[in-house]
Every structure is written in structure tokens, then in C-alpha cells.
CSV table of N, CA and C in Angstrom, one decimal:
chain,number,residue,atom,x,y,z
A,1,UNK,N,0.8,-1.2,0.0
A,1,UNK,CA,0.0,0.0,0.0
A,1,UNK,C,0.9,1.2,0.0
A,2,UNK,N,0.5,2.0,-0.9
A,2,UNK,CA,1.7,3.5,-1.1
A,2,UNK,C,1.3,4.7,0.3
A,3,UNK,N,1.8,5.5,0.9
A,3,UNK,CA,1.6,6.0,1.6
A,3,UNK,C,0.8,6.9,1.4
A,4,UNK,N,0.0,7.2,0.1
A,4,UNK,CA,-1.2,8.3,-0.1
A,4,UNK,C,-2.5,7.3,0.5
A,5,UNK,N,-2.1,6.1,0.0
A,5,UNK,CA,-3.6,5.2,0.3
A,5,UNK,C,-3.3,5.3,2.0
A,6,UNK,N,-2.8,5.4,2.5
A,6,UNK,CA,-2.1,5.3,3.6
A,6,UNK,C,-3.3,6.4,4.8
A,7,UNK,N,-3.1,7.8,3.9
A,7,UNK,CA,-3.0,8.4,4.6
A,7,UNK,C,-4.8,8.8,4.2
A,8,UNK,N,-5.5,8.0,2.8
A,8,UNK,CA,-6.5,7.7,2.5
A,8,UNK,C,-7.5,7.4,3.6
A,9,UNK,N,-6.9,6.1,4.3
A,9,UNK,CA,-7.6,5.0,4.9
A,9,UNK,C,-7.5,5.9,6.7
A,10,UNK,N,-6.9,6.6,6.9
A,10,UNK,CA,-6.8,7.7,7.8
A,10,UNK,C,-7.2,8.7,7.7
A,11,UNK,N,-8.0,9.3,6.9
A,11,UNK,CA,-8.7,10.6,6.5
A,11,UNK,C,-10.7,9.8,6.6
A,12,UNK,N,-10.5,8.1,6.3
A,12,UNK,CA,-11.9,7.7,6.3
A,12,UNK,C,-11.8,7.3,8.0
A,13,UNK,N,-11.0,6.7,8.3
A,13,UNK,CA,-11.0,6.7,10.0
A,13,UNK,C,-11.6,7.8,10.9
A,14,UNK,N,-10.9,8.8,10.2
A,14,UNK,CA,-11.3,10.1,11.1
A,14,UNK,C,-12.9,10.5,11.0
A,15,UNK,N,-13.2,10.6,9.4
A,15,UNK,CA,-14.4,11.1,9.6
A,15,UNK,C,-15.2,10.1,10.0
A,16,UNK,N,-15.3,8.4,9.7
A,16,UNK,CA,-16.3,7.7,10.4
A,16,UNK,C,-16.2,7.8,11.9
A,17,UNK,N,-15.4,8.1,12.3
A,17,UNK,CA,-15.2,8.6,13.8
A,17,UNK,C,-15.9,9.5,14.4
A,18,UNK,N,-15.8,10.6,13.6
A,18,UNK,CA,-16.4,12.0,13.9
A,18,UNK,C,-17.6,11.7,13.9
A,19,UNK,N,-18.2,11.3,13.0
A,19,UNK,CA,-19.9,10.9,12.7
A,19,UNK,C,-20.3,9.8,13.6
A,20,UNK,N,-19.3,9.0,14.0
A,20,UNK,CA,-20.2,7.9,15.1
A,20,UNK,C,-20.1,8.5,16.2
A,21,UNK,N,-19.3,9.4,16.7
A,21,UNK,CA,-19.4,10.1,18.3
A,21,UNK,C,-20.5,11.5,17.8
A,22,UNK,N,-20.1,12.0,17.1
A,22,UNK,CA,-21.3,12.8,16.7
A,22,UNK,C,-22.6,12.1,17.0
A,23,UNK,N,-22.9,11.3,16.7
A,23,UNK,CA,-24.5,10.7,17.0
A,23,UNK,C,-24.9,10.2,18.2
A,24,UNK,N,-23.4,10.1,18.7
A,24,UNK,CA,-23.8,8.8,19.8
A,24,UNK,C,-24.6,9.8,21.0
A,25,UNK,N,-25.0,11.0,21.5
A,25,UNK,CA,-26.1,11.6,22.2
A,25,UNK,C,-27.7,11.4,21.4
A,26,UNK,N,-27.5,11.5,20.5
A,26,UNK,CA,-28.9,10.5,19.6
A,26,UNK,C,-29.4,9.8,19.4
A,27,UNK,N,-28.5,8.6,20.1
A,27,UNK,CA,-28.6,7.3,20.4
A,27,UNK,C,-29.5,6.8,21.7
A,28,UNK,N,-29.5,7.9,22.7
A,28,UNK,CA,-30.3,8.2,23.8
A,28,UNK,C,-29.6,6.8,24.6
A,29,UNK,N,-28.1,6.4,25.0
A,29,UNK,CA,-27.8,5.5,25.6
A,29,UNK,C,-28.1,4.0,24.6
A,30,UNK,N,-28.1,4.0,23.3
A,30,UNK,CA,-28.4,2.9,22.5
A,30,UNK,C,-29.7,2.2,22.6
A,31,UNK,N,-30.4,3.2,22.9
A,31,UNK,CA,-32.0,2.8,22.9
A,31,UNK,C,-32.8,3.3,21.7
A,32,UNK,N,-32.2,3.7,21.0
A,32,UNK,CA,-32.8,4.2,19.4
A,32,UNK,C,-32.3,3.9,18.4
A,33,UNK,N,-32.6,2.8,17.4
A,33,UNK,CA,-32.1,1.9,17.0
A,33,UNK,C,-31.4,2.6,16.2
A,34,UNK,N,-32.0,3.2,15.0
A,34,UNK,CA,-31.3,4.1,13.9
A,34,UNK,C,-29.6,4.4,14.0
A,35,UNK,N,-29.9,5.8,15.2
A,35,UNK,CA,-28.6,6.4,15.5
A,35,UNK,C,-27.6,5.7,16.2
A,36,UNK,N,-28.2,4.0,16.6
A,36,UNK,CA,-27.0,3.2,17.5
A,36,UNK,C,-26.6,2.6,16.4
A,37,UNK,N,-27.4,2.2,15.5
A,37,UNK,CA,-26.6,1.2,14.1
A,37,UNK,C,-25.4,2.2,13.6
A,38,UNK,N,-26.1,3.8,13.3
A,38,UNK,CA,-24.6,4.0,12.3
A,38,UNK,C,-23.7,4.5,13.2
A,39,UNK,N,-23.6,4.6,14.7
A,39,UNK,CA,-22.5,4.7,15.7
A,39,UNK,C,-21.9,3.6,15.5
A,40,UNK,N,-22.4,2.7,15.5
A,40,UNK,CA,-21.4,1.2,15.9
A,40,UNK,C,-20.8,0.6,13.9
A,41,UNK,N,-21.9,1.5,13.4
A,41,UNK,CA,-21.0,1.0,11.9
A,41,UNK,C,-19.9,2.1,11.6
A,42,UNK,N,-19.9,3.1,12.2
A,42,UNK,CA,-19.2,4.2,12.0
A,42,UNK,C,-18.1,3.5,12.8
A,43,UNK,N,-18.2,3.1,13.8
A,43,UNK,CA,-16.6,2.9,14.9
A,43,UNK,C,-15.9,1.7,14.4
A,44,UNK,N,-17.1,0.8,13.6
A,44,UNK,CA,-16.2,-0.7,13.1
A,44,UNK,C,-15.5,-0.2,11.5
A,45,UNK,N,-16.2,0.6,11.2
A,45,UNK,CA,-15.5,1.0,9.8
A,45,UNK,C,-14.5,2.1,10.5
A,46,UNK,N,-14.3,3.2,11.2
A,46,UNK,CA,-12.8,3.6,12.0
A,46,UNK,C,-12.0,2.9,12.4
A,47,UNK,N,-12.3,1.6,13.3
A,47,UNK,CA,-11.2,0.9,13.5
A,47,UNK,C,-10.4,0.2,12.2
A,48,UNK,N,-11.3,-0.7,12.2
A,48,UNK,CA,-10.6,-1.2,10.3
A,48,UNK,C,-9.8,-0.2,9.6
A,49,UNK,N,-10.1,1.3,9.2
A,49,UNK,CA,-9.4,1.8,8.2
A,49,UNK,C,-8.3,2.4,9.1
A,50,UNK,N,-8.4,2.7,10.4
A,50,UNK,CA,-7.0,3.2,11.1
A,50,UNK,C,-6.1,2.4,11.3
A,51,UNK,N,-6.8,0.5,11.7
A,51,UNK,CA,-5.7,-0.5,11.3
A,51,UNK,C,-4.8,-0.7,10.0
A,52,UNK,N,-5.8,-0.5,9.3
A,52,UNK,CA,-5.0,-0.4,7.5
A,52,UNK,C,-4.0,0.6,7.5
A,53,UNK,N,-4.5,1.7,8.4
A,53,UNK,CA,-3.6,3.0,7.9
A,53,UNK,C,-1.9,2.4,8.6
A,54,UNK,N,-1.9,2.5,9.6
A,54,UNK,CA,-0.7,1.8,10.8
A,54,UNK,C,0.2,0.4,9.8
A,55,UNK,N,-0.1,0.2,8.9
A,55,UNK,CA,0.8,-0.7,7.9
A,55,UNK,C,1.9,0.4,7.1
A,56,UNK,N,1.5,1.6,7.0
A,56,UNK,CA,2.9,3.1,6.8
A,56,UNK,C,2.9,3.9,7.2
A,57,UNK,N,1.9,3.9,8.0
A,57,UNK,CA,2.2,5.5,8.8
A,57,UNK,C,2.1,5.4,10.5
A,58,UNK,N,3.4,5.5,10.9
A,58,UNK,CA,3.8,5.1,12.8
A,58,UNK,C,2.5,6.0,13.7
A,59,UNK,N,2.0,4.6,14.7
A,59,UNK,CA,1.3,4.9,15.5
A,59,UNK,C,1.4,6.4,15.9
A,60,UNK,N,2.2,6.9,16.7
A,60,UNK,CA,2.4,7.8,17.0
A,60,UNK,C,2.0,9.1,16.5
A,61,UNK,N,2.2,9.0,15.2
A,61,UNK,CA,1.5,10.3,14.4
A,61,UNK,C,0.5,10.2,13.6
A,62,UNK,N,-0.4,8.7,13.5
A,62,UNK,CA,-1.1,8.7,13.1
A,62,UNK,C,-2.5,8.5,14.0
A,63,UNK,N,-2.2,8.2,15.4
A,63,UNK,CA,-3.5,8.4,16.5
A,63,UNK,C,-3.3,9.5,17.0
A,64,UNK,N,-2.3,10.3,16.4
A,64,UNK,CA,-2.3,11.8,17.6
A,64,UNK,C,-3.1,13.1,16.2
A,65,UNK,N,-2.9,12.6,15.3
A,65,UNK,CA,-3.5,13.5,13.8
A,65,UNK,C,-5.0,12.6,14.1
A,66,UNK,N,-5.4,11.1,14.3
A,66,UNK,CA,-6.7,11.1,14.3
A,66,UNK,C,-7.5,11.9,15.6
A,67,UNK,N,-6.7,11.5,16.6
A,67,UNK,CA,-7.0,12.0,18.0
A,67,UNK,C,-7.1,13.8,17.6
A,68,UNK,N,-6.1,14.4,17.1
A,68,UNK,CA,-6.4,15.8,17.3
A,68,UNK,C,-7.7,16.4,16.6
A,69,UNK,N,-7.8,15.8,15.3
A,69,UNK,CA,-8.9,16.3,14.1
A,69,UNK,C,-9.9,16.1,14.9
A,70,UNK,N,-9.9,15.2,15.6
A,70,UNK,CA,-11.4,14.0,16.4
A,70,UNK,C,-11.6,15.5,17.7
A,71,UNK,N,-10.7,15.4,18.2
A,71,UNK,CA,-10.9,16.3,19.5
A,71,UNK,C,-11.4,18.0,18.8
A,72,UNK,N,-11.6,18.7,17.8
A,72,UNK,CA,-11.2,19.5,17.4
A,72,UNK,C,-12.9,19.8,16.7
A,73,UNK,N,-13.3,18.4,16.0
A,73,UNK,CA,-14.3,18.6,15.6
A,73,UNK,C,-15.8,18.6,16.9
A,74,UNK,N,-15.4,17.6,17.7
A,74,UNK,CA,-16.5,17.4,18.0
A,74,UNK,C,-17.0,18.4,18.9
A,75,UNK,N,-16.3,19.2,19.5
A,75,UNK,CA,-17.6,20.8,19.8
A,75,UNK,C,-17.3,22.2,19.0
A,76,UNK,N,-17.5,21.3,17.6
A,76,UNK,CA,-18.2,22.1,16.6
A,76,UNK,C,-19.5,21.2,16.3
A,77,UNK,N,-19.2,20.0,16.3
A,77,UNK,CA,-20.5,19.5,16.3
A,77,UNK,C,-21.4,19.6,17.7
A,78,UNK,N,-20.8,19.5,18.8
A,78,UNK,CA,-21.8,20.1,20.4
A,78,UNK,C,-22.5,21.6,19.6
A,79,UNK,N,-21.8,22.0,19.5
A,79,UNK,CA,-22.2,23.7,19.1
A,79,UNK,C,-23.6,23.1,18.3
A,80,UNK,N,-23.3,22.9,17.0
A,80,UNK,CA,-24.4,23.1,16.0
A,80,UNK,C,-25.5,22.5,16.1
A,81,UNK,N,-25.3,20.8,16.6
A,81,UNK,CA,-26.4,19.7,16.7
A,81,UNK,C,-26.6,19.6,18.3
A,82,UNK,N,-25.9,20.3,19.3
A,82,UNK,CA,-26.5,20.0,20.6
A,82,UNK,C,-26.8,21.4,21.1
A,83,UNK,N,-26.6,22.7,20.6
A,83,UNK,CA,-26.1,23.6,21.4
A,83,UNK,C,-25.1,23.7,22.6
A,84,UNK,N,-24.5,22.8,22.7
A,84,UNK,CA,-22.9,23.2,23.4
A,84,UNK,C,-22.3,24.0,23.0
A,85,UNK,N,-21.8,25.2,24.1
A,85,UNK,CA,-20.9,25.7,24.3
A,85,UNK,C,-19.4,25.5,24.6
A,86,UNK,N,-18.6,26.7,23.5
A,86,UNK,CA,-17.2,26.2,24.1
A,86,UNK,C,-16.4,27.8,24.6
A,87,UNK,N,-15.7,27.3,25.9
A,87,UNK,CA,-15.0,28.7,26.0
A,87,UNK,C,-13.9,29.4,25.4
A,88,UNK,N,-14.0,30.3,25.2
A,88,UNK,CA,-12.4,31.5,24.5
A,88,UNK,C,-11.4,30.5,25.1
A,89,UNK,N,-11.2,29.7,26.7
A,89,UNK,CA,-9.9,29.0,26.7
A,89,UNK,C,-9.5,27.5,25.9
A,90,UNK,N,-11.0,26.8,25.7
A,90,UNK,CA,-11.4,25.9,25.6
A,90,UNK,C,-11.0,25.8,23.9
A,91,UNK,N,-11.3,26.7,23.5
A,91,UNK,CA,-11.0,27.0,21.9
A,91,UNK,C,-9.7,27.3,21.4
A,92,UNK,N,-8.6,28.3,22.6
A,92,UNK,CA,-7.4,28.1,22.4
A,92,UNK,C,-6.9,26.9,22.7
A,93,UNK,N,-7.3,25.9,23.5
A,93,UNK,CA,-6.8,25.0,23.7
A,93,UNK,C,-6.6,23.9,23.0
A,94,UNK,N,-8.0,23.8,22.0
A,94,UNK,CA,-8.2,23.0,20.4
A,94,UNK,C,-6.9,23.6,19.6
A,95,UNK,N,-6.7,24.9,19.4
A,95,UNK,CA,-6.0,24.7,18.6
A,95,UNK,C,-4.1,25.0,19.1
A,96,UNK,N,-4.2,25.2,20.2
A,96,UNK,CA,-2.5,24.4,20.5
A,96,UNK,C,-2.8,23.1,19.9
A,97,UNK,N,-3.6,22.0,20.3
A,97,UNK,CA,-3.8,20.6,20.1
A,97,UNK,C,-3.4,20.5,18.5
A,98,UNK,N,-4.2,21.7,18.0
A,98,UNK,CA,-3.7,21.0,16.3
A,98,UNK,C,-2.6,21.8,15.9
A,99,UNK,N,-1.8,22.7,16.3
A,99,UNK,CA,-0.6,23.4,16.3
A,99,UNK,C,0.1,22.2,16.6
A,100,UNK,N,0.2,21.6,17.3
A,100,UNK,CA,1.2,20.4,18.0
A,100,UNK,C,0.9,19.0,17.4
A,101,UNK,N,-0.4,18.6,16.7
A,101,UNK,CA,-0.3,17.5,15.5
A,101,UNK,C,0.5,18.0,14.1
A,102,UNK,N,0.0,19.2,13.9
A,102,UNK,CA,0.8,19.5,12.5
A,102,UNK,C,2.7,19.7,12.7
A,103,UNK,N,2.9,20.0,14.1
A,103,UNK,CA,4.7,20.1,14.2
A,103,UNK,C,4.7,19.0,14.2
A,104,UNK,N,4.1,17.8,14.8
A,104,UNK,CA,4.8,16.2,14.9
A,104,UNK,C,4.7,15.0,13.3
A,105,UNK,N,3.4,16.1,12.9
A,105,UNK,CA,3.6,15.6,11.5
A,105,UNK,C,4.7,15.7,10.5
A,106,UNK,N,5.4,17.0,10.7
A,106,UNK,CA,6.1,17.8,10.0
A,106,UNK,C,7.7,17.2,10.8
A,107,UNK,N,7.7,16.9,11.9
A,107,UNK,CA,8.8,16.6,12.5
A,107,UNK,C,9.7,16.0,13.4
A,108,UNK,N,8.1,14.9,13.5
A,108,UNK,CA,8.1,13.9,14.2
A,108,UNK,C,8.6,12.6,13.8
């Protein structure tokens, strides 16, 4: 596998990620069938493609780039689909988080 498909199968990890924790308050504790199916198809298709990815691209920078994007989105999604709030520190603090995935990408 060439390191673009690489980084392919890690760009699908991320977003089936985002979209299964995104739902999972919709789920009402997995008592609503809909939004528990595509949580749990969203996390089995993230695991699979972030296992795939980890055959060329080292753990380390590839669960701290999924981990940051993951942390980064999801209270943009609180905001829009839950009305969650985030604070001025809370917000600088997302983006040190992705300030410091893109240096370990770059240099790690």
C-alpha cells in the first residue's frame, strides 16, 4: 500500500469517527435503534481503516493526527447539533492541540 492510500484509509478513519461520536447523544444511551446502528458502523469502519492506515504510517503520528482532528471537531459538532458551548480557553486549547499534531507531523 503506497503512503497516499495510507494516509486515504486515515482521512476515512477520522471522519467515520467524527460521525459515530457525533450521533452517539442521539442514540439516547443505545435505545434508538437508527442512530445506534450508524454509531457502531461508524466505529467498526474507523477501527478497520485506522488499522489499515498503521501498515505506513507510525502509530504515534497517526492516532495523535486522528486523536487531534477527532478532538477538534466534535464541539463544533456540540455547538451546531447539541447547542454546546465552548470557552475562549477551551478554543485556544483546540488549537494548540492542532498546532502540535501538525509540528509532529512535520517533525516527528
Amino acid at each position: 500500500m503506497s503512503i497516499g492510500m495510507a494516509y486515504a484509509y486515515l482521512a476515512v478513519a477520522i471522519v467515520t469517527e467524527i460521525i459515530a461520536t457525533g450521533i452517539l447523544p442521539a442514540t439516547d444511551g443505545f435505545r434508538k435503534l437508527k442512530p445506534s446502528i450508524i454509531a457502531i458502523l461508524g466505529y467498526v469502519i474507523c477501527w478497520y481503516c485506522f488499522g489499515m492506515c498503521l501498515t505506513q504510517i507510525g502509530l504515534g503520528i497517526a492516532y495523535a493526527t486522528w486523536g487531534a482532528i477527532g478532538t477538534a471537531a466534535t464541539p463544533i459538532i456540540g455547538y451546531f447539533a447539541y447547542q454546546q458551548r465552548t470557552t475562549k480557553i477551551g478554543i485556544f486549547a483546540l488549537v494548540l492541540i492542532m498546532v502540535c499534531v501538525v509540528l509532529l507531523n512535520l517533525y516527528g
